[in-house]
């Protein structure tokens, strides 16, 4: 709808669709619904992100989970999930198979931009991610969709492995606000 508004404006027409902030007065019912949804995921972490992967909302379990690895208060808001995963001072040291996850996340950003207007913020985000150490140059180009249908995440701390299954959109248009938790599952083997 955002792109349709841009086309309407370019043609000299007024935009048809609201582009209100997620927490504006006109979006209060949506905000309350999101808050209820992520609260229902307790005791599992759940987050809501914008199209740039900035965290908008979390349930109580999400900060507890991430603070088990790093001090989240040391990271200035808005916290960005992609930077958190790519940053060597963030979650990266705790990600089992970081290269596989990082490549899959970059490919997901590529897929989310396919067929859409790639704005400057998205370009800047990808450029920033590609600047982290050990990011491979060939990750700059998008791969075929079938190559990475799901993004598995596994975290390791004190010898314990925690598997987190992150849903992918399988080529469909992603929503602007994701509730990462709707079909996610956290599995801690032997616990």
mmCIF file of C-alpha atoms in Angstrom, residues 65-144:
data_model
loop_
_atom_site.group_PDB
_atom_site.id
_atom_site.type_symbol
_atom_site.label_atom_id
_atom_site.label_comp_id
_atom_site.label_asym_id
_atom_site.label_seq_id
_atom_site.Cartn_x
_atom_site.Cartn_y
_atom_site.Cartn_z
ATOM 1 C CA UNK A 65 16.253 -14.258 26.778
ATOM 2 C CA UNK A 66 18.624 -11.759 25.157
ATOM 3 C CA UNK A 67 19.928 -10.476 28.510
ATOM 4 C CA UNK A 68 20.947 -14.067 29.239
ATOM 5 C CA UNK A 69 23.603 -13.579 26.559
ATOM 6 C CA UNK A 70 24.428 -9.860 26.481
ATOM 7 C CA UNK A 71 23.538 -6.685 28.353
ATOM 8 C CA UNK A 72 20.749 -5.271 26.199
ATOM 9 C CA UNK A 73 20.713 -2.020 28.184
ATOM 10 C CA UNK A 74 24.124 -1.243 26.638
ATOM 11 C CA UNK A 75 22.502 -1.150 23.179
ATOM 12 C CA UNK A 76 20.776 2.131 22.332
ATOM 13 C CA UNK A 77 17.177 1.988 21.075
ATOM 14 C CA UNK A 78 15.814 1.414 18.594
ATOM 15 C CA UNK A 79 17.354 -2.021 18.761
ATOM 16 C CA UNK A 80 17.741 -3.684 15.407
ATOM 17 C CA UNK A 81 17.550 -7.493 15.228
ATOM 18 C CA UNK A 82 19.832 -7.741 12.207
ATOM 19 C CA UNK A 83 22.554 -5.647 13.817
ATOM 20 C CA UNK A 84 22.119 -7.686 16.998
ATOM 21 C CA UNK A 85 22.806 -10.905 15.036
ATOM 22 C CA UNK A 86 25.688 -9.525 12.929
ATOM 23 C CA UNK A 87 27.515 -7.531 15.621
ATOM 24 C CA UNK A 88 30.499 -9.390 17.149
ATOM 25 C CA UNK A 89 29.625 -7.601 20.426
ATOM 26 C CA UNK A 90 25.975 -8.646 20.126
ATOM 27 C CA UNK A 91 24.461 -12.120 19.752
ATOM 28 C CA UNK A 92 26.895 -13.248 17.075
ATOM 29 C CA UNK A 93 29.330 -15.076 19.414
ATOM 30 C CA UNK A 94 26.415 -17.145 20.727
ATOM 31 C CA UNK A 95 24.949 -18.118 17.346
ATOM 32 C CA UNK A 96 25.775 -21.690 16.352
ATOM 33 C CA UNK A 97 26.559 -21.697 12.641
ATOM 34 C CA UNK A 98 26.628 -17.909 12.395
ATOM 35 C CA UNK A 99 27.658 -17.857 8.717
ATOM 36 C CA UNK A 100 24.614 -19.924 7.691
ATOM 37 C CA UNK A 101 22.276 -17.693 9.686
ATOM 38 C CA UNK A 102 23.883 -14.440 8.526
ATOM 39 C CA UNK A 103 23.719 -15.458 4.868
ATOM 40 C CA UNK A 104 20.074 -16.511 5.282
ATOM 41 C CA UNK A 105 19.195 -13.194 6.944
ATOM 42 C CA UNK A 106 20.873 -11.171 4.165
ATOM 43 C CA UNK A 107 19.002 -13.261 1.586
ATOM 44 C CA UNK A 108 15.751 -12.612 3.424
ATOM 45 C CA UNK A 109 16.350 -8.855 3.266
ATOM 46 C CA UNK A 110 16.989 -9.248 -0.482
ATOM 47 C CA UNK A 111 13.743 -11.209 -0.916
ATOM 48 C CA UNK A 112 11.719 -8.697 1.066
ATOM 49 C CA UNK A 113 12.909 -5.967 -1.283
ATOM 50 C CA UNK A 114 12.162 -7.882 -4.524
ATOM 51 C CA UNK A 115 9.362 -6.220 -6.441
ATOM 52 C CA UNK A 116 9.231 -3.353 -3.986
ATOM 53 C CA UNK A 117 10.727 0.085 -3.965
ATOM 54 C CA UNK A 118 14.049 -0.255 -2.187
ATOM 55 C CA UNK A 119 14.301 2.880 -0.142
ATOM 56 C CA UNK A 120 17.470 4.465 1.153
ATOM 57 C CA UNK A 121 16.996 3.088 4.690
ATOM 58 C CA UNK A 122 16.947 -0.479 3.348
ATOM 59 C CA UNK A 123 20.043 0.186 1.224
ATOM 60 C CA UNK A 124 21.811 1.671 4.248
ATOM 61 C CA UNK A 125 20.819 -1.298 6.416
ATOM 62 C CA UNK A 126 22.195 -3.813 3.907
ATOM 63 C CA UNK A 127 25.390 -1.760 3.472
ATOM 64 C CA UNK A 128 25.868 -1.669 7.260
ATOM 65 C CA UNK A 129 25.331 -5.423 7.565
ATOM 66 C CA UNK A 130 27.763 -6.171 4.744
ATOM 67 C CA UNK A 131 30.398 -4.056 6.519
ATOM 68 C CA UNK A 132 30.565 -6.375 9.545
ATOM 69 C CA UNK A 133 33.652 -8.627 9.757
ATOM 70 C CA UNK A 134 33.527 -12.000 8.006
ATOM 71 C CA UNK A 135 30.553 -11.129 5.799
ATOM 72 C CA UNK A 136 31.197 -12.733 2.420
ATOM 73 C CA UNK A 137 31.169 -10.517 -0.700
ATOM 74 C CA UNK A 138 28.932 -12.986 -2.582
ATOM 75 C CA UNK A 139 26.121 -12.320 -0.048
ATOM 76 C CA UNK A 140 25.519 -8.990 -1.836
ATOM 77 C CA UNK A 141 23.557 -10.717 -4.605
ATOM 78 C CA UNK A 142 20.169 -12.349 -3.999
ATOM 79 C CA UNK A 143 19.883 -16.114 -4.479
ATOM 80 C CA UNK A 144 16.946 -18.119 -5.748
#
